[in-house]
Every structure is written in structure tokens, then in C-alpha cells.
Short mmCIF file of C-alpha atoms in Angstrom, two decimals:
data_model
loop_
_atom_site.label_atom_id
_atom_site.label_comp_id
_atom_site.label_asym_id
_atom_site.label_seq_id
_atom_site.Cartn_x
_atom_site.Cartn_y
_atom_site.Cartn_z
CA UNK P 2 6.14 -9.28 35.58
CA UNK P 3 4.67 -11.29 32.81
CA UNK P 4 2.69 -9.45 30.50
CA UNK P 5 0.54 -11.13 28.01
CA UNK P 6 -2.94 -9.57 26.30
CA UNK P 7 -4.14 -10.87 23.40
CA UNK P 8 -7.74 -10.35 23.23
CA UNK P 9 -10.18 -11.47 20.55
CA UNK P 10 -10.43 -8.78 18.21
CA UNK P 11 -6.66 -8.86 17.73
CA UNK P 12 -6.12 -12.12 16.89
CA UNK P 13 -8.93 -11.31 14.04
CA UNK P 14 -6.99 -7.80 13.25
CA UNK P 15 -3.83 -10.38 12.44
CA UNK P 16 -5.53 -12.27 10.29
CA UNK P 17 -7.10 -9.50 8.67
CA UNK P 18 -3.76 -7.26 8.22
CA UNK P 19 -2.41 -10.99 6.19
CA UNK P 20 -4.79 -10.78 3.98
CA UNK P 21 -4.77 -7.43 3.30
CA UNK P 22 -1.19 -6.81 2.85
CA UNK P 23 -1.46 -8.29 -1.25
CA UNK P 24 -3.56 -4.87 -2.08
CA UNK P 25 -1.07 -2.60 -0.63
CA UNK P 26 2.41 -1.15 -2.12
CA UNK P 27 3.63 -0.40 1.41
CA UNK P 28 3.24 -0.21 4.87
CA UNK P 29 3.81 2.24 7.15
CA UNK P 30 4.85 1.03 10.19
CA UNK P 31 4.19 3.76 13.50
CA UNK P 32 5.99 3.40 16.73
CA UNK P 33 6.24 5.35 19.81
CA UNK P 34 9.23 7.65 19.84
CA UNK P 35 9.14 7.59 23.64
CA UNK P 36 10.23 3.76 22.85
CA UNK P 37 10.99 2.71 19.39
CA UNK P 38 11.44 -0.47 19.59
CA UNK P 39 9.29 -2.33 22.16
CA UNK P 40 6.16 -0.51 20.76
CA UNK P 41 7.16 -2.54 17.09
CA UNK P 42 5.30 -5.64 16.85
CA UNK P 43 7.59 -8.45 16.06
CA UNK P 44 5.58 -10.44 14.46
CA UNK P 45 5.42 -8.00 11.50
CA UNK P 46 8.67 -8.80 10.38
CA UNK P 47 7.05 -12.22 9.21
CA UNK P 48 3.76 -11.09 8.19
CA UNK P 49 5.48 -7.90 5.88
CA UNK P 50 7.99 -9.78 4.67
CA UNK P 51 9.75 -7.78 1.61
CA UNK P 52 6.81 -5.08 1.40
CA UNK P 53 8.36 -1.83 1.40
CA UNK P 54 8.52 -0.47 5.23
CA UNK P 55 8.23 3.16 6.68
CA UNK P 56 8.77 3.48 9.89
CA UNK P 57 7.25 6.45 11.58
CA UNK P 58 7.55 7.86 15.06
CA UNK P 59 4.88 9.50 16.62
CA UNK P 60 4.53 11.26 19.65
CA UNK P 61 7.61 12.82 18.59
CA UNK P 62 6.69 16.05 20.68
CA UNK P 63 7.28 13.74 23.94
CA UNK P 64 10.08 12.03 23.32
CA UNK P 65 13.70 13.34 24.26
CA UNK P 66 14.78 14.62 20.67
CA UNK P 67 18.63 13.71 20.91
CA UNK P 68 17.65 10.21 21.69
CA UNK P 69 14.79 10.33 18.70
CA UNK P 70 17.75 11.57 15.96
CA UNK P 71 19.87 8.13 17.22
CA UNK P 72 17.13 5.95 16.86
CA UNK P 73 16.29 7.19 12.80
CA UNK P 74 19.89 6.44 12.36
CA UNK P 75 19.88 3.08 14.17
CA UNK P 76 16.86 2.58 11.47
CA UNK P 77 18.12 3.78 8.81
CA UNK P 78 21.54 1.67 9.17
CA UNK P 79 19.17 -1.56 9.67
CA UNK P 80 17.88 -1.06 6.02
CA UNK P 81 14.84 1.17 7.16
CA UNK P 82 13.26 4.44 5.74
CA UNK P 83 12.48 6.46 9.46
CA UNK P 84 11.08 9.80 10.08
CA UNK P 85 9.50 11.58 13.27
CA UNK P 86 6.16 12.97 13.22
CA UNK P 87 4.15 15.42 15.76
CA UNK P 88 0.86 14.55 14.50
CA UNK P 89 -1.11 17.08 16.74
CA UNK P 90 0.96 20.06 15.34
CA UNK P 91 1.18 18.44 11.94
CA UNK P 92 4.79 17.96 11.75
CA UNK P 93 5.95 15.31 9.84
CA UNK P 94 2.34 14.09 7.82
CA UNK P 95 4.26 15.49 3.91
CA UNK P 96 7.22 13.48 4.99
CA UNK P 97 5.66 10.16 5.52
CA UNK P 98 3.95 11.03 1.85
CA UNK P 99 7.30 12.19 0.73
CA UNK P 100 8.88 9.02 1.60
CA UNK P 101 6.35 6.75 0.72
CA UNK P 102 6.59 8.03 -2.59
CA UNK P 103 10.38 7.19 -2.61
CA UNK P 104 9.81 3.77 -1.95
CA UNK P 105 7.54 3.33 -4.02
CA UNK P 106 9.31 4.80 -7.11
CA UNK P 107 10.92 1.76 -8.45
CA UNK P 108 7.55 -0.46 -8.41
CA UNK P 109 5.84 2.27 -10.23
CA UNK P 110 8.62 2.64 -12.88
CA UNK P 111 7.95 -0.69 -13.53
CA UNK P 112 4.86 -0.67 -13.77
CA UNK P 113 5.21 2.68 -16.62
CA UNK P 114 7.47 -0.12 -18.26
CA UNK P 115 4.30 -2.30 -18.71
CA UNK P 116 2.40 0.69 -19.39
CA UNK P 117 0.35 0.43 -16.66
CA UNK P 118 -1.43 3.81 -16.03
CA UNK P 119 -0.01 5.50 -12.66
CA UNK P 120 -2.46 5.32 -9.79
CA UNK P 121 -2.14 6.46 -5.80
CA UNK P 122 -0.26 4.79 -3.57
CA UNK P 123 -2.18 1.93 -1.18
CA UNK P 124 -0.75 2.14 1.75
CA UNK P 125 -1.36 0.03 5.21
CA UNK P 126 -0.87 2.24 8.20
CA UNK P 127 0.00 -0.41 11.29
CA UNK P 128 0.48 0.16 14.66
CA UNK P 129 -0.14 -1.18 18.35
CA UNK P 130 -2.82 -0.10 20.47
CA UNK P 131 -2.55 3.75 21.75
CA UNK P 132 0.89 4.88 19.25
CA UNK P 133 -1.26 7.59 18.03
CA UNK P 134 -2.37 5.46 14.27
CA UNK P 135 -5.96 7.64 14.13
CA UNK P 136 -4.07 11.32 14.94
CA UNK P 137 -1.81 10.64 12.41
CA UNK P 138 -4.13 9.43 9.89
CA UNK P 139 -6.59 12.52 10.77
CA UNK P 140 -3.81 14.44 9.98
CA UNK P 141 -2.75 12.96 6.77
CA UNK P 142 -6.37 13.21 5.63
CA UNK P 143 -7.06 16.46 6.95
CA UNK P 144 -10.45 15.58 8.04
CA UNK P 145 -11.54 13.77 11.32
CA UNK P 146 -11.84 10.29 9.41
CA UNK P 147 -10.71 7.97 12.11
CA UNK P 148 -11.49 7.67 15.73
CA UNK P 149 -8.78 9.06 18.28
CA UNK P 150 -8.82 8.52 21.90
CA UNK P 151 -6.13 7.80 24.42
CA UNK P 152 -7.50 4.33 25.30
CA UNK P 153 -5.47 1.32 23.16
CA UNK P 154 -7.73 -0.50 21.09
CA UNK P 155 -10.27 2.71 19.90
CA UNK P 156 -9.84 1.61 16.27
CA UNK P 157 -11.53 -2.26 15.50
CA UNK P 158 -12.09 -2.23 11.76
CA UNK P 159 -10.54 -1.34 8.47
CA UNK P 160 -11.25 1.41 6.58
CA UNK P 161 -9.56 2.88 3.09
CA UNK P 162 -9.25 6.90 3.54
CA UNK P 163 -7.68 9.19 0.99
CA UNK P 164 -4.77 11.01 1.34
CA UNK P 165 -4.92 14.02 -2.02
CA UNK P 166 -4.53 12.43 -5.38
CA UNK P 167 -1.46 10.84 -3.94
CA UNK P 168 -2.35 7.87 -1.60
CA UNK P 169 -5.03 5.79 -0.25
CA UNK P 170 -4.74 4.32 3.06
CA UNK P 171 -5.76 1.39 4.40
CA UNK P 172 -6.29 1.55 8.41
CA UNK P 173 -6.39 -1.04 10.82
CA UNK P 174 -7.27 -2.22 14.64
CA UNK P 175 -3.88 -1.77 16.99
CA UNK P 176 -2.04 -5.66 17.45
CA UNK P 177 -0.32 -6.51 19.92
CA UNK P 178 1.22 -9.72 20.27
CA UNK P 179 0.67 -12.81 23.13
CA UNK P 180 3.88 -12.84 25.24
CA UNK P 181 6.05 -9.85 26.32
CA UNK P 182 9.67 -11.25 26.12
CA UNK P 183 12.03 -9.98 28.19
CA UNK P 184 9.52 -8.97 30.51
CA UNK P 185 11.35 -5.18 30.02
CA UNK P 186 9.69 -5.11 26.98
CA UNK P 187 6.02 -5.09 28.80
CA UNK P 188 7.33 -2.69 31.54
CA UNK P 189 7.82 0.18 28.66
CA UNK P 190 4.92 -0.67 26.92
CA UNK P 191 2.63 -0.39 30.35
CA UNK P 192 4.06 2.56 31.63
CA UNK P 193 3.20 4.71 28.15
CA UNK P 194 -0.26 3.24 28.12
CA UNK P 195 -0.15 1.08 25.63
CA UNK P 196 -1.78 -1.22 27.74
CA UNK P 197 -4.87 -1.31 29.60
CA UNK P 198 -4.14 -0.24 32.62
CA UNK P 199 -6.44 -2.72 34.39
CA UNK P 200 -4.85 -5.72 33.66
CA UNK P 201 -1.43 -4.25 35.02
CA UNK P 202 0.40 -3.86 38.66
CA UNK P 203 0.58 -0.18 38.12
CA UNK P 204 3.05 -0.45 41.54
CA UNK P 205 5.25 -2.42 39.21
CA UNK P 206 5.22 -0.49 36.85
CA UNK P 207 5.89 2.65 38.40
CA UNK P 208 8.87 1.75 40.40
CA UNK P 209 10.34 0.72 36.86
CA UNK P 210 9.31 3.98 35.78
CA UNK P 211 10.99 5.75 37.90
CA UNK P 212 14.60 3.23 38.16
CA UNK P 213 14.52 4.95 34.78
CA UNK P 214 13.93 8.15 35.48
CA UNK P 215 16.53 8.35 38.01
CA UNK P 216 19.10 6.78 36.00
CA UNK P 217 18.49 8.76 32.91
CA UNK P 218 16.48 12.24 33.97
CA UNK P 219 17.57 12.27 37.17
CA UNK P 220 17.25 16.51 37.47
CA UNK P 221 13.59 16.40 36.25
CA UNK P 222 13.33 13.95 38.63
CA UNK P 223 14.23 15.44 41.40
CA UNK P 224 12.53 18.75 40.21
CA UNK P 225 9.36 17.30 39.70
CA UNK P 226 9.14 15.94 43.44
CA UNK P 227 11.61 18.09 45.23
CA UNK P 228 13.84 15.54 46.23
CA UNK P 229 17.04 16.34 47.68
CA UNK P 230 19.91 14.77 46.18
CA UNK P 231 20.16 12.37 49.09
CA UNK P 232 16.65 10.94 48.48
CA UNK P 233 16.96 9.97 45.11
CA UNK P 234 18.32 6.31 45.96
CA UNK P 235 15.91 4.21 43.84
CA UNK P 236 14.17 1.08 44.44
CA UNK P 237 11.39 1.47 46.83
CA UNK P 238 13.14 4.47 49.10
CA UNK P 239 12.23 6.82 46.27
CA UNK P 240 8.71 5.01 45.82
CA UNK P 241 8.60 6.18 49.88
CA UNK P 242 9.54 9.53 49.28
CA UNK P 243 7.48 10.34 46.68
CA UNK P 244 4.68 8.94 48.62
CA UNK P 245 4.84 10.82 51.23
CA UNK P 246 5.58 14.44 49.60
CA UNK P 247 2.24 13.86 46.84
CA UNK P 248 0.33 12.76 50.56
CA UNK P 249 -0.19 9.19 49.45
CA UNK P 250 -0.65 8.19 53.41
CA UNK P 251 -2.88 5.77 54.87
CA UNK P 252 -3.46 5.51 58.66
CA UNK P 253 -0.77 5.03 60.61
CA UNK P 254 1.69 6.71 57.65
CA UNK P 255 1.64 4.00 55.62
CA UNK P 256 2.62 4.40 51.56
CA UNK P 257 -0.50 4.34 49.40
CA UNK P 258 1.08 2.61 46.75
CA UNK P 259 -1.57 1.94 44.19
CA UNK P 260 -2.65 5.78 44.37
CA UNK P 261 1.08 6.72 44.68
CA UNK P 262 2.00 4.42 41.36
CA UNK P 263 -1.36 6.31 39.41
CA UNK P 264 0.44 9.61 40.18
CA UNK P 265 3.69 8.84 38.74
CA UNK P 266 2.55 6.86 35.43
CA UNK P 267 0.29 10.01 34.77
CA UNK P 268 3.06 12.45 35.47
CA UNK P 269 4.78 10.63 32.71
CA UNK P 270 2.18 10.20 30.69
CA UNK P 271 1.29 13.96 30.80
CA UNK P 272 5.27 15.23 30.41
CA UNK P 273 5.58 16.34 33.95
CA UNK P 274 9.26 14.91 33.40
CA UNK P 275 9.27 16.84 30.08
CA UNK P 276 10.85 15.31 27.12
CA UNK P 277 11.53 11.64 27.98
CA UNK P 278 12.34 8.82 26.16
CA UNK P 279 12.80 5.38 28.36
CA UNK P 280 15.19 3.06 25.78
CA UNK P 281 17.33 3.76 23.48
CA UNK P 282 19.56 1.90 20.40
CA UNK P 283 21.66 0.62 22.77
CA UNK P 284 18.97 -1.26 24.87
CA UNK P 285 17.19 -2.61 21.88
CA UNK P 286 21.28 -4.51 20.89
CA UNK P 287 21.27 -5.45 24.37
CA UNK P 288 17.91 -7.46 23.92
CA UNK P 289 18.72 -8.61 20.84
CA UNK P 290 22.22 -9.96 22.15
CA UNK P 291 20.10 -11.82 24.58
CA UNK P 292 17.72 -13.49 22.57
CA UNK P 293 19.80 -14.32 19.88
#
């Protein structure tokens, strides 16, 4: 499966985020923590360039927490400042100010040197569509200042919002990029929703889902569907199974796929599994390896 979405308004958020990023001291970057690194835009890298860089992951809360500690450390060993946040419990909103602060020491020591009064901190919050930007920003706030909704692409304009005394934010529309590549990369990205569901093959991207699931969670697996060890084989016997036991039947007993695949992605999406997390550090050096 090929993924590639790039509609209108993102290719205007890009150019807008450019020629923002001159008014801002840093940016704080927010990925999934369900999967760190395909939910980072690469094409950030470019357009950030030497700008300070926080990394924060959201949806922290959903995310298997063992596998959340290894990927602050891969982070943090690539040169990055990383921290977790549960936005909806506000866990983790002082930290990102905490740390934004701390990298933003040395330019305002400088700045004292020139004496230059001390102002807040301009920060650009980025973010693909659906990672959760406008819950953490609401939180950060403390006021509902920015739309939230679990459809990608809720937020289309920019908007400064202040955070205290401390720092001013600058928000801005989700961006993804054109081309998923490897294709793995789209697969994660569809089955969290950060994509339209629409413009997907939710069969696809279910029996991924669950290839995952049964290699990694394979007891909450079987617990969610009742599977007996013997039917969790993978590949399309366990799309079969689980078919049949949530009554996804047409006549004559065939699978309901499409209403089978909707079952599953939502299960995910809703932490039927529990705590799951679908790549790790390792994966992300195995793609890298391979495109390199």
C-alpha cells in the first residue's frame, strides 16, 4: 500500500510554518507516543534547521510505557530534548515549559549580554494531523483556545496563544508530507488515525494491525477476541477468526471484511488492547539502515 495525501491546505500550512519559523526561539515538535517516529514529519528536519527542537509525546496515556522510556532515550542520544505528555490529565504541560526554558537559556543570556530586556518565549507548536497539537495546547493555556477533535486536519490557521508570563505560542494546521516511504511508515500512521480513514483500505490496514499485535501483544490479543492459542496464526486466518467470533458474516458465512477491519482499527484506537505501542527504536534503525 501506497499512501500519499497531500491536500491543499497543507501544502499552504508548509509554506506558512517557513515563514514563520524567523519569529520563533523554538519549536516544539509533538509526536505520537503510540509511534514516535513515523508520526515526525521529515521534512522538518530541513525546514527547522538549527532552531532549538522539543520533542514531545502525546498520547502518552496509550502508549506501552516501557517502550515510551526507550524511545526519550533513543531521542535524547540523537541530540534531542524529549518528554511524554498526557495532555487530557495534564501530565507533562510544566515540563514542555520547563524544557523550553532550558533551551532557550543560552539565546536569552545573550541577549542580557546586549541588554536586551527579557521577554516570553515564542514558541511554534508542530505536529501532523490528529497527534493531539490542540489538547495539548488547551492544556498549556488552560483555557479552550484551540479546536480539538479526533478528525486530522481540525486546526487550518495560525494563531499566537499565551502560555503565563512565560511563553507565547504560535499554532499551526497538522502537515503531512506527499509520499509514505517505506510503505510501513503509512500502515502506522493509518491504523492510529492519523489519516482519513476514507482514502484508506481499512482491510489493509487492519491485518497489519493485527501482524503486530500478535507479534508484540499477543495475550491482549488473544484476550480481547478469545482466541485459543491455536488460532492466533496471523495473516488472514486470524482476520477469519476474528470475523467470525465479532459476527462479521455475510450470506453463505462469508468474512465481512470491511466491517470486520472497522472493528479492529477502533478496538485499537479506543485501547481495547490496552497500552500499545506499534514501533519501537529498533524499527525506526531498521528504516533508516534501509534508506540510507
Amino acid at each position: 500500500m501506497s499512501i500519499q495525501w497531500y491536500p491543499g491546505h497543507m501544502a499552504k500550512a508548509k509554506r506558512q510554518v517557513s515563514e514563520q519559523l524567523n519569529k520563533v526561539d523554538i519549536v516544539i515538535e509533538l509526536a505520537d507516543a503510540r509511534i514516535p517516529f513515523s508520526s515526525r514529519n521529515p521534512m522538518l528536519e530541513e525546514m527547522v534547521g538549527n532552531k532549538p527542537r522539543l520533542i514531545a509525546l502525546t498520547k502518552s496515556d496509550m502508549a506501552d510505557a516501557a517502550v515510551t522510556d526507550q524511545w526519550i532515550q533513543a531521542f535524547q542520544q540523537a541530540g534531542f530534548e524529549a518528554a511524554a505528555i498526557h495532555a487530557l490529565k495534564n501530565k507533562g504541560a510544566k515540563p514542555i515549559v520547563d524544557k523550553a526554558k532550558q533551551l532557550t537559556a543560552p539565546m536569552f543570556e545573550k541577549m542580557a549580554r546586549k541588554g536586551i530586556r527579557k521577554r516570553a518565549i515564542r514558541a511554534m507548536v508542530v505536529g501532523i494531523p490528529n497527534v493531539g497539537k490542540s489538547t495539548v495546547i488547551n492544556r498549556l493555556v488552560g483555557r479552550k483556545s484551540a479546536k480539538t477533535g479526533d478528525t486530522p486536519g481540525v486546526t487550518k490557521a495560525q494563531q499566537w496563544l499565551k502560555v503565563g508570563n512565560d511563553m507565547e505560542l504560535l499554532d499551526t494546521p497538522g502537515i503531512l508530507w506527499p509520499k509514505f516511504d517505506p510503505p510501513v511508515i503509512g500502515y502506522r500512521l493509518a491504523a492510529t488515525g492519523a489519516i482519513k480513514d476514507e482514502i484508506l483500505d481499512a482491510e489493509e490496514v487492519a491485518l497489519f494491525t493485527l501482524n503486530v499485535l500478535k507479534e508484540r501483544y499477543p495475550k491482549a490479543l488473544k484476550e480481547r477476541y478469545r482466541l485459543d492459542d491455536a488460532r492466533v496464526e496471523g495473516g488472514m486466518e486470524l482476520f477469519d477468526e476474528i470475523g467470525r467470533k465479532r459476527g462479521c458474516l455475510q450470506a453463505g458465512g462469508y468474512i465481512d471484511y470491511e466491517k470486520a477491519a472497522d472493528i479492529i482499527l477502533s478496538d485499537l484506537r479506543t485501547q481495547k488492547f490496552g497500552r500499545v505501542t506499534l514501533e519501537t527504536p529498533q524499527d525506526m534503525e531498521d528504516i533508516l539502515q534501509e534508506t540510507t
